[in-house]
Short mmCIF file of C-alpha atoms in Angstrom, two decimals:
data_model
loop_
_atom_site.label_atom_id
_atom_site.label_comp_id
_atom_site.label_asym_id
_atom_site.label_seq_id
_atom_site.Cartn_x
_atom_site.Cartn_y
_atom_site.Cartn_z
CA ALA A 293 -45.54 32.42 27.87
CA PRO A 294 -48.01 29.19 28.75
CA PRO A 295 -49.71 29.16 32.06
CA LEU A 296 -47.68 26.58 33.60
CA LEU A 297 -44.05 28.32 33.00
CA ARG A 298 -45.31 31.78 33.67
CA ARG A 299 -44.42 32.57 37.28
CA ALA A 300 -41.20 30.30 37.34
CA PRO A 301 -38.03 32.00 36.08
CA PRO A 302 -36.85 31.77 32.57
CA PHE A 303 -33.80 29.71 33.50
CA LEU A 304 -35.00 27.49 36.04
CA ALA A 305 -38.49 26.76 32.95
CA PHE A 306 -35.66 25.56 31.53
CA LEU A 307 -33.79 23.76 33.45
CA GLN A 308 -36.78 22.63 35.44
CA PRO A 309 -39.36 21.58 33.16
CA GLY A 310 -42.72 21.27 33.60
CA ILE A 311 -42.33 22.81 37.03
CA SER A 312 -44.37 25.14 38.27
CA ARG A 313 -45.23 27.33 41.61
CA SER A 314 -48.59 28.33 40.60
CA ALA A 315 -51.13 26.53 43.21
CA GLY A 316 -52.64 23.67 42.05
CA THR A 317 -50.10 22.77 39.89
CA ALA A 318 -47.43 20.04 40.75
CA THR A 319 -45.38 20.88 43.07
CA ARG A 320 -41.32 20.52 42.20
CA ASP A 321 -41.33 17.57 44.94
CA SER A 322 -44.14 15.78 42.86
CA ALA A 323 -41.92 16.72 39.82
CA ALA A 324 -38.58 15.62 41.18
CA VAL A 325 -40.53 12.07 42.00
CA ALA A 326 -42.02 11.73 38.36
CA ALA A 327 -38.59 12.53 36.95
CA LEU A 328 -36.87 8.90 39.05
CA PRO A 329 -37.14 5.69 37.12
CA GLY A 330 -40.57 4.50 37.13
CA PHE A 331 -41.94 7.36 37.75
CA GLY A 332 -42.72 8.35 33.95
CA GLY A 333 -39.14 9.52 33.70
CA SER A 334 -35.46 10.21 33.86
CA LEU A 335 -33.51 12.31 36.35
CA ARG A 336 -32.92 16.12 35.98
CA LEU A 337 -30.69 18.56 37.04
CA LEU A 338 -32.81 20.34 40.27
CA THR A 339 -31.78 23.26 41.34
CA GLU A 340 -34.03 23.99 44.73
CA ALA A 341 -34.37 22.75 47.48
CA PRO A 342 -37.23 19.25 47.89
CA GLN A 343 -39.57 20.22 50.44
CA VAL A 344 -39.06 17.71 53.33
CA ARG A 345 -42.13 16.03 53.62
CA PRO A 346 -43.02 13.21 56.66
CA GLU A 347 -42.18 9.80 56.07
CA VAL A 348 -45.77 8.71 56.06
CA GLU A 349 -47.11 12.08 53.49
CA MET A 350 -43.95 10.49 51.22
CA ARG A 351 -44.64 6.76 51.65
CA GLN A 352 -49.18 8.62 50.06
CA LEU A 353 -47.42 10.46 47.82
CA GLN A 354 -45.48 7.76 46.27
CA GLY A 355 -47.79 5.43 46.72
CA ASN A 356 -45.68 2.64 49.55
CA ALA A 357 -43.41 2.25 46.41
CA CYS A 358 -40.08 2.67 45.67
CA ALA A 359 -39.22 6.27 43.89
CA GLY A 360 -36.95 4.05 42.18
CA CYS A 361 -37.75 0.19 40.74
CA ARG A 362 -41.29 0.79 42.16
CA GLN A 363 -41.03 -2.38 44.52
CA PRO A 364 -42.76 -1.77 48.37
CA LEU A 365 -40.63 -0.02 50.26
CA PRO A 366 -40.29 -1.65 53.98
CA PRO A 367 -41.70 -1.38 56.70
CA THR A 368 -39.82 1.07 59.08
CA PRO A 369 -38.40 -0.67 61.63
CA SER A 370 -40.13 0.22 66.07
CA PHE A 371 -37.81 1.19 68.41
CA SER A 372 -38.44 -1.95 70.25
CA ARG A 373 -37.29 -4.00 67.46
CA LEU A 374 -33.81 -1.66 66.82
CA LEU A 375 -32.96 -2.54 69.92
CA THR A 376 -33.63 -6.58 70.10
CA LEU A 377 -32.23 -6.51 66.24
CA THR A 378 -34.94 -8.79 65.53
CA SER A 379 -35.04 -6.98 61.86
CA SER A 380 -32.38 -7.36 59.53
CA LYS A 381 -33.70 -4.74 57.21
CA GLY A 382 -33.88 -1.35 57.88
CA GLY A 383 -36.70 0.95 56.35
CA PRO A 384 -36.93 3.41 53.46
CA LEU A 385 -33.73 5.56 52.72
CA LEU A 386 -34.64 9.43 51.97
CA CYS A 387 -32.18 10.91 48.45
CA GLU A 388 -31.82 14.36 49.37
CA TYR A 389 -31.05 15.56 45.91
CA THR A 390 -35.09 13.96 44.33
CA GLY A 391 -36.26 14.00 48.30
CA GLY A 392 -38.00 10.73 47.39
CA LEU A 393 -38.16 7.55 49.42
CA PHE A 394 -35.72 4.11 48.26
CA CYS A 395 -35.58 1.08 48.80
CA ARG A 396 -31.98 -0.48 50.50
CA SER A 397 -31.43 -1.66 47.25
CA CYS A 398 -31.93 1.37 44.92
CA HIS A 399 -30.47 3.21 47.92
CA THR A 400 -27.24 2.18 49.54
CA GLY A 401 -25.55 4.96 51.31
CA ARG A 402 -23.90 6.52 48.27
CA THR A 403 -23.34 10.73 49.15
CA ALA A 404 -22.85 13.60 46.17
CA ARG A 405 -22.48 16.94 45.97
CA LEU A 406 -25.94 18.51 45.17
CA PRO A 407 -26.25 21.28 42.99
CA TRP A 408 -28.89 22.64 45.10
CA ARG A 409 -26.92 23.32 48.49
CA ALA A 410 -24.11 25.12 46.40
CA LEU A 411 -26.35 27.84 44.97
CA HIS A 412 -28.22 28.07 47.77
CA LEU A 413 -25.82 27.46 50.07
CA TRP A 414 -22.29 27.45 49.15
CA ASP A 415 -21.96 24.04 50.68
CA PHE A 416 -20.39 21.17 48.77
CA THR A 417 -20.14 18.26 51.88
CA PRO A 418 -21.43 14.81 49.99
CA ARG A 419 -25.60 14.53 50.97
CA PRO A 420 -27.04 10.79 50.89
CA VAL A 421 -28.48 10.22 47.35
CA CYS A 422 -30.14 7.04 45.72
CA ASP A 423 -27.95 5.13 43.43
CA ASP A 424 -28.97 6.67 40.40
CA ALA A 425 -29.04 10.28 41.83
CA ALA A 426 -25.61 9.69 43.07
CA GLU A 427 -24.99 8.27 39.39
CA TYR A 428 -26.20 11.22 37.41
CA LEU A 429 -24.64 13.61 39.80
CA THR A 430 -20.79 12.69 39.38
CA ALA A 431 -21.91 12.44 35.05
CA ILE A 432 -22.61 16.31 35.14
CA ALA A 433 -20.59 17.08 38.00
CA ARG A 434 -17.58 18.67 35.51
CA GLN A 435 -20.48 19.86 32.88
CA PRO A 436 -20.75 23.92 32.90
CA LEU A 437 -25.00 23.77 33.98
CA LEU A 438 -25.24 25.62 36.38
CA ALA A 439 -26.49 29.34 35.50
CA VAL A 440 -25.13 31.49 38.38
CA GLY A 441 -26.26 34.76 37.13
CA ALA A 442 -30.03 33.05 37.07
CA VAL A 443 -30.63 30.97 39.86
CA ALA A 444 -28.63 32.84 42.31
CA PRO A 445 -26.82 35.89 41.28
CA GLU A 446 -26.53 37.25 45.11
CA LEU A 447 -23.47 34.44 44.91
CA TYR A 448 -21.70 37.04 43.01
CA GLY A 449 -21.90 39.90 45.07
CA ARG A 450 -20.72 37.92 48.72
CA LEU A 451 -18.52 35.62 47.74
CA PRO A 452 -15.01 37.69 46.05
CA ALA A 453 -13.64 34.77 44.71
CA LEU A 454 -16.56 33.35 42.47
CA ALA A 455 -16.92 36.93 41.59
CA ARG A 456 -13.38 37.62 40.56
CA ALA A 457 -13.21 34.44 38.36
CA HIS A 458 -16.04 35.86 37.03
CA GLU A 459 -14.63 38.71 36.12
CA LEU A 460 -12.18 37.00 34.56
CA ARG A 461 -13.85 34.84 32.22
CA LEU A 462 -15.85 37.73 30.84
CA ARG A 463 -12.84 39.69 30.47
CA SER A 464 -11.58 36.50 28.37
CA SER A 465 -14.87 35.94 26.25
CA ARG A 466 -14.90 39.48 25.03
CA ALA A 467 -11.19 39.43 23.82
CA LEU A 468 -11.50 36.68 22.20
CA SER A 469 -14.98 37.77 20.15
CA ALA A 470 -12.73 40.76 19.75
CA ALA A 471 -10.02 38.38 17.85
CA ARG A 472 -13.08 36.64 16.48
CA GLY A 473 -13.94 39.84 14.53
CA ALA A 474 -10.00 40.12 12.46
CA GLY A 475 -10.72 38.01 10.06
CA PRO A 476 -10.37 34.02 9.47
CA ALA A 477 -7.12 33.49 10.14
CA ALA A 478 -7.53 35.34 13.87
CA SER A 479 -10.39 33.79 14.22
CA ALA A 480 -8.55 30.19 13.62
CA ARG A 481 -5.47 31.84 16.39
CA VAL A 482 -8.06 31.58 18.82
CA ASP A 483 -9.38 28.16 17.79
CA GLY A 484 -5.75 27.07 18.71
CA LEU A 485 -6.49 28.72 21.95
CA LEU A 486 -9.58 27.35 22.37
CA LYS A 487 -8.38 23.65 22.02
CA ALA A 488 -5.17 23.79 24.50
CA ALA A 489 -7.68 24.52 27.23
CA GLY A 490 -9.43 21.23 26.68
CA ALA A 491 -11.99 20.73 28.62
CA ARG A 492 -11.71 24.16 29.95
CA ARG A 493 -12.71 26.15 26.88
CA HIS A 494 -16.21 27.42 27.99
CA LEU A 495 -14.33 29.39 30.72
CA LEU A 496 -12.73 31.53 27.99
CA GLU A 497 -16.02 31.49 25.90
CA GLN A 498 -18.76 33.02 28.13
CA ALA A 499 -18.97 34.17 32.04
CA ASP A 500 -22.62 32.34 32.34
CA PHE A 501 -22.85 28.95 33.05
CA TRP A 502 -19.80 26.58 35.75
CA ALA A 503 -19.83 23.16 36.27
CA LEU A 504 -20.56 22.20 39.73
CA ASN A 505 -16.69 20.76 40.74
CA GLU A 506 -15.73 24.75 39.08
CA LEU A 507 -17.35 26.28 41.66
CA ALA A 508 -16.18 23.65 44.25
CA ASP A 509 -13.28 24.61 43.19
CA LEU A 510 -13.35 28.41 43.81
CA ALA A 511 -14.58 27.28 47.38
CA GLY A 512 -11.51 25.99 48.53
CA GLY A 513 -9.91 29.22 48.82
CA HIS A 514 -5.97 29.38 49.17
CA PHE A 515 -6.19 25.41 47.91
CA ALA A 516 -8.45 26.31 44.48
CA ALA A 517 -6.20 25.66 41.02
CA LEU A 518 -8.89 27.76 39.04
CA PRO A 519 -7.69 31.04 39.45
CA HIS A 520 -4.47 30.63 39.02
CA TRP A 521 -6.02 29.03 35.89
CA LEU A 522 -8.08 31.29 34.84
CA ASP A 523 -5.53 34.23 35.71
CA LYS A 524 -2.97 32.99 33.43
CA ALA A 525 -5.58 31.68 30.62
CA THR A 526 -7.54 35.73 30.23
CA ARG A 527 -3.76 37.14 29.99
CA LYS A 528 -3.44 34.81 26.81
CA CYS A 529 -6.40 35.73 26.20
CA SER A 530 -5.91 39.15 26.37
CA ALA A 531 -2.64 39.20 24.90
CA LEU A 532 -3.83 36.81 21.27
CA ALA A 533 -6.68 40.05 21.06
CA ALA A 534 -4.01 42.87 21.09
CA ALA A 535 -1.35 40.95 19.17
CA VAL A 536 -4.28 40.74 16.41
CA LEU A 537 -5.69 44.18 16.81
CA LEU A 538 -1.99 45.63 16.00
CA ASP A 539 -1.77 42.66 12.72
CA GLU A 540 -5.05 44.33 11.24
CA ALA A 541 -3.82 47.50 11.81
CA ALA A 542 -0.08 47.15 10.43
CA HIS A 543 -1.58 45.38 7.94
CA PRO A 544 -5.02 47.51 7.02
CA PRO A 545 -7.43 45.73 4.73
CA THR A 546 -6.98 47.02 1.15
CA ALA A 547 -10.01 48.48 -0.80
#
């Protein structure tokens, strides 16, 4: 592997290209700042918490510029100015997704669930993020992008609901793979079942990647809807595989 990625776990290297954990290279924090508009790139999926830095250090790192629009950051009001209400504008705001400082135009106080908090803390409480990050996180919340087994495999060992859902997904994907192996007609039946599953078809096709919203649903305990859907869908997959195999046994291919 290239030196930059040699110490990074494979999936993290894929999800966060250009981020190295070795000394003398760019940290994940500078990479996160660089990924923001105006810092040489676009937002990307971050599955590790940004390092918390003092405001003075962050201002120096960003050249005292907003991590979004690159305009000069507003000064942080002093305690005395806050008491006299002489300052109509507040100081910069921290985006808890990227770890960057933003002006009040680029960070209007929106909140979003953070993938790294879900994976490492099992916490889905919305946190303050800049507006660009809020838009990005909203856009990817339903997409299966989080490789729990690669980033935080310990979750399967300590969260029974997640482990059970993962087992159902494994059973479904194996059943559908077995059915597809029976020929074109059986494969067409599998395609029909997956089409009926709609946006959740990935839950039946593979067991590795999760959407943030799906993990949040599993965290809902008795109010979670996904376990019931997965249980029903897995029974359908198993029934389809059994029917295909029985039909294959009853009508063996002729020589």
